[in-house]
Short mmCIF file of C-alpha atoms in Angstrom, two decimals:
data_model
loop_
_atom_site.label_atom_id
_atom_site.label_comp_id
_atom_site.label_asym_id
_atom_site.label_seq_id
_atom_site.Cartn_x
_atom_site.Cartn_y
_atom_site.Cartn_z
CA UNK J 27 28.42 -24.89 -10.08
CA UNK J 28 25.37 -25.74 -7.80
CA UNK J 29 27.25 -26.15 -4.75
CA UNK J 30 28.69 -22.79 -5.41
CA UNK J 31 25.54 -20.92 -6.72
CA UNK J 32 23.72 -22.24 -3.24
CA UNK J 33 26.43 -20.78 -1.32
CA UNK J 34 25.10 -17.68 -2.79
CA UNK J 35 22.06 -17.76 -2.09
CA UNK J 36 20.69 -18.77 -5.30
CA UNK J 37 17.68 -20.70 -6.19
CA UNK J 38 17.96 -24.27 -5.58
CA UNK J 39 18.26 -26.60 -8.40
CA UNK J 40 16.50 -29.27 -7.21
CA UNK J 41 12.74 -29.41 -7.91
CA UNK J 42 11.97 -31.40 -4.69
CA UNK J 43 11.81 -28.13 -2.48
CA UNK J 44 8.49 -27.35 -3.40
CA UNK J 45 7.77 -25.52 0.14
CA UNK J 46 8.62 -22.24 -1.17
CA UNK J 47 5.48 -22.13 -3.36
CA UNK J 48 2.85 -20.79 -1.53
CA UNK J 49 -0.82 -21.80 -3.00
CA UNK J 50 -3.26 -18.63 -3.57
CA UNK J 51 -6.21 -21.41 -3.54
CA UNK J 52 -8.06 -23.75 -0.60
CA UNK J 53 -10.09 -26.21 -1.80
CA UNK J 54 -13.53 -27.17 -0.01
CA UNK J 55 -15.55 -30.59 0.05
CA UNK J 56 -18.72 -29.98 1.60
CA UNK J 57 -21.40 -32.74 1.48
CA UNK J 58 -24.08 -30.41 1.17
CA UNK J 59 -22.47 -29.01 -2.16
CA UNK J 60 -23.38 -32.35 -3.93
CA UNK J 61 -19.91 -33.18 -4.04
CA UNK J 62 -18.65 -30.12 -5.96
CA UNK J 63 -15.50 -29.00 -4.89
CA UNK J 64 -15.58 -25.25 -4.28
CA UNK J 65 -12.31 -23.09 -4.76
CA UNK J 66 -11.66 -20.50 -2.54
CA UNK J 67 -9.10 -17.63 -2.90
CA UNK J 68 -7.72 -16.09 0.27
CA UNK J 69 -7.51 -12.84 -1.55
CA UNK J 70 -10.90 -12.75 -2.32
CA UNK J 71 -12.05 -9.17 -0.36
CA UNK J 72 -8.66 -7.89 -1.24
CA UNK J 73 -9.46 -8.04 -4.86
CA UNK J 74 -13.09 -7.00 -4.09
CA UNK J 75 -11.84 -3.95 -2.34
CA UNK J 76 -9.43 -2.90 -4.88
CA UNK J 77 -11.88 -2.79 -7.68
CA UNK J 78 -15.04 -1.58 -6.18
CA UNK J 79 -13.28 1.06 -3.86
CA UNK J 80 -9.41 1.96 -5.33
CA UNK J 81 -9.01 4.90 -3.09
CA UNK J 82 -10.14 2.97 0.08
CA UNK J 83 -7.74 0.29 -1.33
CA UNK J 84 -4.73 2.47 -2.28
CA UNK J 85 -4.86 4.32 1.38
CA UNK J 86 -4.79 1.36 2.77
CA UNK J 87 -1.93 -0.20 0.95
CA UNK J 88 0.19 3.16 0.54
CA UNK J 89 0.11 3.58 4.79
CA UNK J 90 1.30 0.15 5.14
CA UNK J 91 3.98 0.80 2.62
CA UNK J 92 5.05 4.22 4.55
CA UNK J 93 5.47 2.31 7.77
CA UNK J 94 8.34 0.16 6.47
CA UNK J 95 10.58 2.37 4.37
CA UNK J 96 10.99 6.18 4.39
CA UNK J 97 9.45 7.99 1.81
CA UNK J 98 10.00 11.86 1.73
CA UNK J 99 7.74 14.18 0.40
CA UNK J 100 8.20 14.68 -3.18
CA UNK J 101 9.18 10.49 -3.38
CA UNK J 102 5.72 9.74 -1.87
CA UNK J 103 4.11 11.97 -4.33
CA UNK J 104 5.91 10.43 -6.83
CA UNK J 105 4.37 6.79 -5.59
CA UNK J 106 0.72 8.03 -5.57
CA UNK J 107 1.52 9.36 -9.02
CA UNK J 108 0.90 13.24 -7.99
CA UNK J 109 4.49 14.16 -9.92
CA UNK J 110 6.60 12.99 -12.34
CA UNK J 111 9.73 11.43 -11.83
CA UNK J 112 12.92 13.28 -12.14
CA UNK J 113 15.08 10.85 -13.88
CA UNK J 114 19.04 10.17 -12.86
CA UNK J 115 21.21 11.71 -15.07
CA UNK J 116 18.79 14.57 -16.76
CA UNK J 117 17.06 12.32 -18.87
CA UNK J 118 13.82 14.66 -19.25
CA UNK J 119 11.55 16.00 -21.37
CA UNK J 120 12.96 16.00 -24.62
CA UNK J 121 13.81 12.16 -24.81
CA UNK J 122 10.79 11.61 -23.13
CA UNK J 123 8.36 13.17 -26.25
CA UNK J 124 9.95 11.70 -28.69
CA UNK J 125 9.63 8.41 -26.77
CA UNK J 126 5.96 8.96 -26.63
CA UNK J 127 5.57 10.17 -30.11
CA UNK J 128 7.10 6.86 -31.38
CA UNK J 129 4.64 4.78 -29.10
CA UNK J 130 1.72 6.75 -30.72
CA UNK J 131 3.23 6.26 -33.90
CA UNK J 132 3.23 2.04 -33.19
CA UNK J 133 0.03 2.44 -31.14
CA UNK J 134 -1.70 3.58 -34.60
CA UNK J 135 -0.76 0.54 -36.14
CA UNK J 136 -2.26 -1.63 -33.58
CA UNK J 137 1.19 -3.56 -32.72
CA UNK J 138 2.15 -5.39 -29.81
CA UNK J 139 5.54 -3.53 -29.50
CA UNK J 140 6.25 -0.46 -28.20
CA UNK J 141 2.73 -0.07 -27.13
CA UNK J 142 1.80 0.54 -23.98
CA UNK J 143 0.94 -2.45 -21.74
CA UNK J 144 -2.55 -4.28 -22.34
CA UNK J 145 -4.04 -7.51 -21.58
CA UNK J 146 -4.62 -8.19 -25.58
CA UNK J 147 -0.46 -8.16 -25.52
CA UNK J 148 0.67 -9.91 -22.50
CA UNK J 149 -1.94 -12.49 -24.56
CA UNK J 150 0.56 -12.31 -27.39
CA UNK J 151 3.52 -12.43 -25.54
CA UNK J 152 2.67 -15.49 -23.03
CA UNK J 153 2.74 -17.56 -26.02
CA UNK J 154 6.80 -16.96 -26.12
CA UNK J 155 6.87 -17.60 -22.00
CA UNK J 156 4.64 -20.70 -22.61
CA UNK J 157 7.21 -21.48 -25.04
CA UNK J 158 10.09 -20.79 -23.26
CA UNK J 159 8.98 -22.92 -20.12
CA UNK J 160 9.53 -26.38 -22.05
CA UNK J 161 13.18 -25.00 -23.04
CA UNK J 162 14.57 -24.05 -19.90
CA UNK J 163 17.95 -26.12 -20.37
CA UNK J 164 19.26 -24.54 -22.95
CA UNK J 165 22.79 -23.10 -22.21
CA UNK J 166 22.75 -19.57 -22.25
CA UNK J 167 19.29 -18.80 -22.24
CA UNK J 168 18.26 -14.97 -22.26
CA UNK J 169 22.39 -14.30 -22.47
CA UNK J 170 23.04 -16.02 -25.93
CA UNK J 171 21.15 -13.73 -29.08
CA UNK J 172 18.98 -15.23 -31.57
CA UNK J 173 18.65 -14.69 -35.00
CA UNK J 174 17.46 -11.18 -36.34
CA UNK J 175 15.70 -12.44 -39.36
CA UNK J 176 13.60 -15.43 -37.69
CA UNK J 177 13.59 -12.79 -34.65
CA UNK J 178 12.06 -9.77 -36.91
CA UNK J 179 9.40 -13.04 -38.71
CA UNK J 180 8.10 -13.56 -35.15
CA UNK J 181 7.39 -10.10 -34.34
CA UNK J 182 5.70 -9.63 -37.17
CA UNK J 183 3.53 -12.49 -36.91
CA UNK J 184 2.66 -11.52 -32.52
CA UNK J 185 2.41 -7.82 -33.91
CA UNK J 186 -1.16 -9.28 -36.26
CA UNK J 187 -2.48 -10.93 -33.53
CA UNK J 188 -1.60 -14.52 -35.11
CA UNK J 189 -1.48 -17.81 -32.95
CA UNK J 190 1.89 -19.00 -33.81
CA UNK J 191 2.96 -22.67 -33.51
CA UNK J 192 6.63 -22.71 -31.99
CA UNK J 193 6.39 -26.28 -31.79
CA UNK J 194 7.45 -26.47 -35.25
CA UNK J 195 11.48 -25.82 -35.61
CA UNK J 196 11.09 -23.03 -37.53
CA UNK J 197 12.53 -20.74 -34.04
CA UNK J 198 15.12 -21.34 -31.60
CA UNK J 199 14.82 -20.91 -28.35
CA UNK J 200 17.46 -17.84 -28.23
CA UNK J 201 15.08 -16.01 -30.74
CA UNK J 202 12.12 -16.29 -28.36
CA UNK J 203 14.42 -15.18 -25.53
CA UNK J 204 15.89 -12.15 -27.51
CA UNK J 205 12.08 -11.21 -28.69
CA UNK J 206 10.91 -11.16 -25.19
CA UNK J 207 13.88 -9.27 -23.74
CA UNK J 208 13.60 -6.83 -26.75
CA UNK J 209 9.29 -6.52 -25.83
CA UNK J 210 10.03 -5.76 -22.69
CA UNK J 211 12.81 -3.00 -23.21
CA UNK J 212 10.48 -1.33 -26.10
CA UNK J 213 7.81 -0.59 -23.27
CA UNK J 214 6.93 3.23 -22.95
CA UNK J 215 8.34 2.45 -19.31
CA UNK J 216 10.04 -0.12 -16.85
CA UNK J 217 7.26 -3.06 -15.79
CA UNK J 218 7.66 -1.89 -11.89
CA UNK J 219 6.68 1.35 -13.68
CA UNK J 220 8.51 4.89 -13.12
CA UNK J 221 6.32 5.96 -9.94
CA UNK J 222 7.85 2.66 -7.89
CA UNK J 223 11.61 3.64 -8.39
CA UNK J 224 12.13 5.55 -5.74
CA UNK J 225 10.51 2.58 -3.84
CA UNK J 226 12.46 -0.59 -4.65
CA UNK J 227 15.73 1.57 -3.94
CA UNK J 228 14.26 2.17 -0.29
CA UNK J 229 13.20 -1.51 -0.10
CA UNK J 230 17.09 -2.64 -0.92
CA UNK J 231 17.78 -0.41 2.25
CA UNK J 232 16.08 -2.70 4.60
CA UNK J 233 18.76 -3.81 6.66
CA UNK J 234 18.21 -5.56 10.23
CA UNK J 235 19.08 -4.44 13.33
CA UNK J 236 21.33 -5.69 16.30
CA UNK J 237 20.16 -6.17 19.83
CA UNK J 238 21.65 -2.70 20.45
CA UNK J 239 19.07 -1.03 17.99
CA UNK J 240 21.84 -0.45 15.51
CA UNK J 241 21.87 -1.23 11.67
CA UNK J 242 23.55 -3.66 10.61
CA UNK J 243 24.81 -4.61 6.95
CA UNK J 244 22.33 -7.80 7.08
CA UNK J 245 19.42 -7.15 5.09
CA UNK J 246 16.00 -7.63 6.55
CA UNK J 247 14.32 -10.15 3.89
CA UNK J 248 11.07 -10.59 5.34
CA UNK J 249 10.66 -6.86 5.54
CA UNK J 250 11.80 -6.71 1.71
CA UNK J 251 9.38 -9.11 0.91
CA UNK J 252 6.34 -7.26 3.18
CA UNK J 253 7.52 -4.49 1.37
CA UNK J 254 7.50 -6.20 -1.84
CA UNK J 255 3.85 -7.38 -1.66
CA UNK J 256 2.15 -4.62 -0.66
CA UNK J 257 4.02 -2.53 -3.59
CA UNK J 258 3.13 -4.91 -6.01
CA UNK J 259 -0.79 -4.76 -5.31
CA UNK J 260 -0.87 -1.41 -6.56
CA UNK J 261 0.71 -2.03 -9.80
CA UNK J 262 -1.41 -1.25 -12.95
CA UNK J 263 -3.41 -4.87 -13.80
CA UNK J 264 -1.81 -5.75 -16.34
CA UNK J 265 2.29 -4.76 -15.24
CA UNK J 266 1.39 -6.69 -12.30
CA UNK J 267 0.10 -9.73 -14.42
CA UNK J 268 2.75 -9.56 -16.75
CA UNK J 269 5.65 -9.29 -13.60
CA UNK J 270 3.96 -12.61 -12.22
CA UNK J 271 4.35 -14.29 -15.70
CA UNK J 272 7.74 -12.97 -16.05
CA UNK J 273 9.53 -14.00 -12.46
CA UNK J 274 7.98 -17.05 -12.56
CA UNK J 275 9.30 -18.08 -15.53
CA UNK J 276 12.98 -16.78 -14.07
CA UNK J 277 12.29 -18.52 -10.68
CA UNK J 278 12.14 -21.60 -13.07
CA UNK J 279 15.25 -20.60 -15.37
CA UNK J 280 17.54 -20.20 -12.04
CA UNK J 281 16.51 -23.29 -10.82
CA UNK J 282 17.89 -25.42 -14.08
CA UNK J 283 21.33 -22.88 -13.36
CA UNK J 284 22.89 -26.62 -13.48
CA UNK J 285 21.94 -26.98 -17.53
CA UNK J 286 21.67 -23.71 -18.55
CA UNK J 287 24.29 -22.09 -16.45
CA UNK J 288 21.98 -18.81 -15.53
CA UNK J 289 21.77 -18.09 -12.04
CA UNK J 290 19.33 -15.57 -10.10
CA UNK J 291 22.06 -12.91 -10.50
CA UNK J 292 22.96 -13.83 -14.20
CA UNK J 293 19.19 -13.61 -14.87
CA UNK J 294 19.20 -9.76 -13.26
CA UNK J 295 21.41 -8.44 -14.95
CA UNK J 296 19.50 -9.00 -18.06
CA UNK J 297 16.20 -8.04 -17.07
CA UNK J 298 17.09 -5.61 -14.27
CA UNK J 299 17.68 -2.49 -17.27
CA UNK J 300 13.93 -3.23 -18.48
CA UNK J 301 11.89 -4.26 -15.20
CA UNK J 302 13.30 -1.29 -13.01
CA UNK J 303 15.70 0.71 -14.42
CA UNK J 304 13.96 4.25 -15.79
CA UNK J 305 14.20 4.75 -19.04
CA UNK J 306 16.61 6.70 -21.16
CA UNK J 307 19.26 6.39 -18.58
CA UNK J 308 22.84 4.27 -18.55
CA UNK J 309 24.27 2.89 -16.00
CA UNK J 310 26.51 5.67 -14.85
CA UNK J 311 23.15 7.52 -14.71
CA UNK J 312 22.18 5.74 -12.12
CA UNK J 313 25.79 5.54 -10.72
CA UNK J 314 25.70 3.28 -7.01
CA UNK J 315 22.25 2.76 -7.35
CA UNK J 316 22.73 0.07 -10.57
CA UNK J 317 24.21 -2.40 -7.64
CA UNK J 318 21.23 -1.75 -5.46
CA UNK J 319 18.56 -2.27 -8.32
CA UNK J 320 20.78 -5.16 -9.59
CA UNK J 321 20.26 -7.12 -6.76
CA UNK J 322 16.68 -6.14 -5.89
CA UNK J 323 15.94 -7.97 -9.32
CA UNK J 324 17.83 -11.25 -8.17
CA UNK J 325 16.18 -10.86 -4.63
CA UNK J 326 12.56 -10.87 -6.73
CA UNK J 327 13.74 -13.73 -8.93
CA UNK J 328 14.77 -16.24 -5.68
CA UNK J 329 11.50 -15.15 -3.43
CA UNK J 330 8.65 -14.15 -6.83
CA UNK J 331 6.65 -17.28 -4.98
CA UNK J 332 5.85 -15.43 -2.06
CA UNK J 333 5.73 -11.87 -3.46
CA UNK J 334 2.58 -12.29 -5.02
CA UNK J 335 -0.09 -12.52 -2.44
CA UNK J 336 -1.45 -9.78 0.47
CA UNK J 337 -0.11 -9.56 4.00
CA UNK J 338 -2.21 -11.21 6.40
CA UNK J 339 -2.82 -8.17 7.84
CA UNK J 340 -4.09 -6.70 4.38
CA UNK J 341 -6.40 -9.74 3.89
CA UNK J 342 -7.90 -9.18 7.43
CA UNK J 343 -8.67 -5.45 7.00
CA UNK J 344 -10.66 -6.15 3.62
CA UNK J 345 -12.66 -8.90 4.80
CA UNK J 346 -13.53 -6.98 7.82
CA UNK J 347 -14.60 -4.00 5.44
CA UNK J 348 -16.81 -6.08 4.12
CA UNK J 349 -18.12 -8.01 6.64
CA UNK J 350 -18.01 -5.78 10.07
CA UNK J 351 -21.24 -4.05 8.99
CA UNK J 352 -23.01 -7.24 8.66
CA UNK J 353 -22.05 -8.18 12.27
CA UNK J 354 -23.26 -4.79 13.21
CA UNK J 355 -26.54 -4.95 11.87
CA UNK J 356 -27.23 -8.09 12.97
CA UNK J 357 -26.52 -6.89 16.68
CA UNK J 358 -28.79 -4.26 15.94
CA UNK J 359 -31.34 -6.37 14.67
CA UNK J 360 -31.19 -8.40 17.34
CA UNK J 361 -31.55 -5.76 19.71
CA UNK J 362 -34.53 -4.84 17.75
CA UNK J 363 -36.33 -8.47 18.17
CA UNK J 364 -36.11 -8.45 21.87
CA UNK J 365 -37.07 -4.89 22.84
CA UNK J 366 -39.85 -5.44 20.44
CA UNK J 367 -40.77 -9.09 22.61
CA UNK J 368 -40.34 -7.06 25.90
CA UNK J 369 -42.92 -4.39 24.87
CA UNK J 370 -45.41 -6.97 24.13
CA UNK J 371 -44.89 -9.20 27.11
CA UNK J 372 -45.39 -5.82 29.20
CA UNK J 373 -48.65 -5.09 27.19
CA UNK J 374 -50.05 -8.66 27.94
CA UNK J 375 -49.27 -7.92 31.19
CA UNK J 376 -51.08 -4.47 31.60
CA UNK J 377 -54.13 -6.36 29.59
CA UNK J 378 -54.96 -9.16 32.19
CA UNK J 379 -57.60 -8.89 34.87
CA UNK J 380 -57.03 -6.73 37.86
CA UNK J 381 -55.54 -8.71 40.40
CA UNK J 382 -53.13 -9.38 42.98
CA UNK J 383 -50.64 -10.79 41.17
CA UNK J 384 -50.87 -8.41 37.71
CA UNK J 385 -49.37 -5.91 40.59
CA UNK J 386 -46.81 -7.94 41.46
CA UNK J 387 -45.93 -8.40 38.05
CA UNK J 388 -46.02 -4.56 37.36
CA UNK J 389 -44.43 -3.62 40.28
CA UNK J 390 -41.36 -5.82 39.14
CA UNK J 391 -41.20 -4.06 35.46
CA UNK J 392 -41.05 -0.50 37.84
CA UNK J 393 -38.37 -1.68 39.90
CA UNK J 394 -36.07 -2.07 36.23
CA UNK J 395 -34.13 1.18 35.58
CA UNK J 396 -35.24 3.70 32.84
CA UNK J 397 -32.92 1.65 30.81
CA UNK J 398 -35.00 -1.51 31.29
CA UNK J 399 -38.25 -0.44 30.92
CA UNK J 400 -39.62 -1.48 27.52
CA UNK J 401 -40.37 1.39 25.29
CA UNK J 402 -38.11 3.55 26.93
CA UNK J 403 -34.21 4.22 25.43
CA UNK J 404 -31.78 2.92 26.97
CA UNK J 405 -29.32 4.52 29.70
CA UNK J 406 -25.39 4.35 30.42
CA UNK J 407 -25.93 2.23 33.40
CA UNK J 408 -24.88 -1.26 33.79
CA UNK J 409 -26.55 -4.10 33.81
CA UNK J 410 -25.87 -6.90 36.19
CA UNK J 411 -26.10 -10.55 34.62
CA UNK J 412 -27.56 -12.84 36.64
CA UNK J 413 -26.26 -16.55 36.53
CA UNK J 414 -28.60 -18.78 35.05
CA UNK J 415 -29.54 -22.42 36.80
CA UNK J 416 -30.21 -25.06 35.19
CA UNK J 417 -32.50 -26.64 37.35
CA UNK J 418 -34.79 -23.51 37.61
CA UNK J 419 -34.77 -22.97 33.53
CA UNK J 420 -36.16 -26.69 33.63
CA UNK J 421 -38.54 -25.88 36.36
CA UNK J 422 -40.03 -22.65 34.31
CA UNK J 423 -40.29 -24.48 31.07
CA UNK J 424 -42.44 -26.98 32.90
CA UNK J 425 -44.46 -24.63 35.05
CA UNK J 426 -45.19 -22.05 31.89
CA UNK J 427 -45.58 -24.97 28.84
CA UNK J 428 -47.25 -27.69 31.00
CA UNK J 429 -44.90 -29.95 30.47
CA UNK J 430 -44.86 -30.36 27.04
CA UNK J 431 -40.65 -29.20 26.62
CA UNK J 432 -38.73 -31.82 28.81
CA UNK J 433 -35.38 -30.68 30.11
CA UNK J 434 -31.96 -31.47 28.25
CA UNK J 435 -29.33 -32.92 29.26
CA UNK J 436 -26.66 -31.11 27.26
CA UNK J 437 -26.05 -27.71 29.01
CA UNK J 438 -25.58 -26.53 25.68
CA UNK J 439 -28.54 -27.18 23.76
CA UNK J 440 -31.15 -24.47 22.74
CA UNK J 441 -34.70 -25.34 24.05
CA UNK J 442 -37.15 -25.19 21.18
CA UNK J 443 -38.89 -22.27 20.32
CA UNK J 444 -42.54 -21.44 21.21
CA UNK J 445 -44.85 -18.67 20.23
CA UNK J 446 -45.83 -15.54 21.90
CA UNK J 447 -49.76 -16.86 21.87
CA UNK J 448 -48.52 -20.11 23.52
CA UNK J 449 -46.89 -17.73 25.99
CA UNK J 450 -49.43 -15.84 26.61
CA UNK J 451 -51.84 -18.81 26.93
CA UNK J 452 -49.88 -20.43 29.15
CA UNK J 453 -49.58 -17.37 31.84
CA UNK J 454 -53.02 -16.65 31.38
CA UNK J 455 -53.84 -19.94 32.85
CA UNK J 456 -51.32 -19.83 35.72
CA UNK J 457 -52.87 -16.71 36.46
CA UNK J 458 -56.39 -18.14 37.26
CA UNK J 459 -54.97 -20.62 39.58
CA UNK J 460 -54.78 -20.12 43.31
CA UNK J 461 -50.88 -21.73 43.29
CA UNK J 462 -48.51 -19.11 45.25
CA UNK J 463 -45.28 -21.21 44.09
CA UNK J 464 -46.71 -21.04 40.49
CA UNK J 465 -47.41 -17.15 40.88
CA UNK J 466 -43.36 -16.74 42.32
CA UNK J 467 -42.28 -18.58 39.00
CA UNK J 468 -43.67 -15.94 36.64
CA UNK J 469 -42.80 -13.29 38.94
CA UNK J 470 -39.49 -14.36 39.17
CA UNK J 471 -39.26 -15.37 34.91
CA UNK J 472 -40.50 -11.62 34.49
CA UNK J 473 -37.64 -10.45 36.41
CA UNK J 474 -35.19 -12.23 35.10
CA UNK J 475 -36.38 -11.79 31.13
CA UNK J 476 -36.32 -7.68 31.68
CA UNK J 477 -32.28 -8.19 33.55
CA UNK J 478 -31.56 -10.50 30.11
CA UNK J 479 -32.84 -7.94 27.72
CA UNK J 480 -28.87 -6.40 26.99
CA UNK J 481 -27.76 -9.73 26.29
CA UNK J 482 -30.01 -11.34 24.83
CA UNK J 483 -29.21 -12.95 21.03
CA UNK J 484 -31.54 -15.33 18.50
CA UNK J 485 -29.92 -16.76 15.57
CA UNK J 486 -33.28 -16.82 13.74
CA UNK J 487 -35.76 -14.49 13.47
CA UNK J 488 -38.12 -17.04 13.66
CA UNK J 489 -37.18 -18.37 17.38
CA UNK J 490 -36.55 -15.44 19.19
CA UNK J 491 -39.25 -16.15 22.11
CA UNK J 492 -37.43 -19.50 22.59
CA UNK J 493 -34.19 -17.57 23.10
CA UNK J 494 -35.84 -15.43 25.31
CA UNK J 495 -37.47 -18.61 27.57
CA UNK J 496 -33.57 -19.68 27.54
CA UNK J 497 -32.73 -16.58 29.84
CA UNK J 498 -35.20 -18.20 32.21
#
């Protein structure tokens, strides 16, 4: 029976192929966290963006959706909710008030069943999944019924809101299975929700293609589940909570097939009529589309370990919502820091004693473009970069500090910062000596600080003059 359901394509048996499960978590050790392990969750911004900004979200999702299957008009409406669906086989209106006026009817009573989907029910109902996952080699399971009076006892008791103990004999395993096949088909509608039929038939389309272009009768899985995932982040919360509970515990069913003789397929065609199917219909409503949405609930079943998380692409897009403006304010800022140094190096300059060499120095400021002069805004031209030496950077530092920075040996390491009062100190005293090789060196570090202004960054605030110096 394994051999056979493998052949098929059904989950594997065997518990040792764990590389299907994909973790949702990464786990950091930092040393400077005291030794706290912090979780991470790679889905972080999506989340974030889809509850602080569900339009910015949905758009997002929807586009992505539209790009692998065909969705007309009046079918894409249907998917953002904007019309109703027209279900197969004229099941309308009429079936569909008194449908609702029963659910207001149980909804009055505050029951579990036949209410409308909340998180204060799938509560309820995980205790018979919870159950249900320590029992998965019974034979039969979710095929064989249970018994209507201990059935009809333990909806009563999950319809008050008691904890009940099903540890304690008093229920078979068939009764939970029944009760949580009948909870789910007394929903006011499918868990993939009416607005996503239309959808999952499309997504059963996917086929590949040859190298000819052509389509081929080979469906396209990793398309299906692209396709999958992005449909299933806009689910309501709570269906999409409840659908992770539920294929999970299938995933786990079909893989005990060898005990409890339920397969992937066996397992759709039980939960198929109340995860996608509309409801009100029968299968010859829904006529050559029952095969379809048969085996797009066996397809969920095999790959629910994957279906569950966002595309990369998806992830990508949110963080950089969140964190593109912060790059692009701190370019600005930066920006800001060094036109503001430039304007005050070119004050200090205008403020020293008429000489010789304060026109040389202002001379070299008028020979920068309007887009280098400090104060001015800056122009469309281009700036040429000039390549930096290493032995002149050394022989600045020396000249300007007096020797107090030494030169490092590690091309990459950032000189330490100094103050603008340091640097003005220091060039006031070069400029009272008579040295022509020292007046060249600030002539030449004036130069080359107005050609680094565009490119110029700081990491700190606090050390932007040291940046600067580095241009030298």
């Amino acid at each position: 029976m394994a051999t056979e359901a493998q052949s098929e394509g059904e989950v594997p048996a065997s518990d040792s192929g764990r590389r299907d499960a994909i973790c949702s978590f990464v786990i950091c050790n930092d040393s400077s966290l005291r030794g706290q392990p912090i979780i991470f969750n790679p889905d972080f911004f999506v989340e974030k963006l889809r509850h602080e900004k569900p339009e910015v979200f949905t758009e997002l999702v929807v586009s992505n959706i539209t790009r692998l299957i065909d969705l007309p008009g009046t079918e894409l409406a249907q998917l953002m909710g904007e019309v109703d669906l027209k279900l197969p086989g004229g099941a309308g209106s009429a079936s569909g008030f008194f449908r609702s006026l029963m659910s207001l009817k149980r909804k009055e009573k505050g029951v579990v069943f036949g209410s409308p989907l909340t998180e204060e029910g799938i509560a309820q109902i995980y205790q018979l999944i919870e159950y249900l996952h320590k029992n998965l080699r019974v034979e039969g399971l979710f095929r064989v019924p249970g018994n209507s009076v201990r059935q009809q006892i333990l909806r009563d008791a999950l319809n008050t809101g008691a904890d009940i103990d099903l540890e304690s004999g008093e229920f078979h395993s068939n009764d939970v299975a029944t009760l949580l096949k009948m909870f789910l088909g007394e929903l006011p509608e499918p868990l993939l929700t009416h607005k996503h039929f239309h959808a999952h038939l499309k997504i059963a389309d996917l086929m590949q293609f040859d190298d000819k272009g052509n389509k081929t009768n080979v469906p396209d899985k990793q398309r299906q589940i692209e396709a999958l995932q992005l449909l299933f982040l806009i689910l309501p919360p709570p269906n999409r909570n409840l659908l992770k509970l539920l294929l999970d515990l299938l995933y786990q069913t079909a893989k005990k097939q060898d005990k409890n003789k339920m397969s992937a397929y066996n397992l759709a065609l039980m939960f198929a009529p109340h995860v996608l199917w509309p409801k009100n219909v029968t299968a010859n409503d829904l006529q050559e589309n029952i095969t379809k949405l048969n085996n797009g609930m066996a397809f969920m079943i095999k790959h629910s370990q994957k279906l569950f998380k966002a595309p990369a692409y998806i992830r990508e897009c949110a963080r950089l919502h969140y964190l593109g403006s912060r790059t692009q304010t701190s370019k600005e800022e930066t920006q800001q820091r060094t036109e503001e140094a430039l304007r005050e190096l070119f004050q200090h300059v205008h403020n020293m004693p008429e000489s010789a060499k304060k026109q040389q120095l202002i001379r070299q400021f008028n020979k920068q473009s309007l887009s280098q002069t400090p104060g001015r805004e800056p122009s469309s031209s281009r700036v040429q970069k000039r390549t930096r030496s290493r032995s002149f950077s050394g022989l600045i530092k020396r000249k300007v500090l007096g020797n107090q920075m030494s030169e490092h040996k590690d091309k990459y390491a950032t000189p330490e910062a100094v103050t603008m009062s340091e640097l003005k100190r220091a060039s006031k005293e070069n400029m009272n000596t008579d040295s022509s090789e020292e007046s060249r060196i600030l002539l030449s570090s004036t130069q080359n600080l107005l050609s680094s202004r565009s490119s110029v960054t700081t990491t700190h605030s606090g050390t932007w003059t040291g940046s600067l110096l580095a241009a030298f």
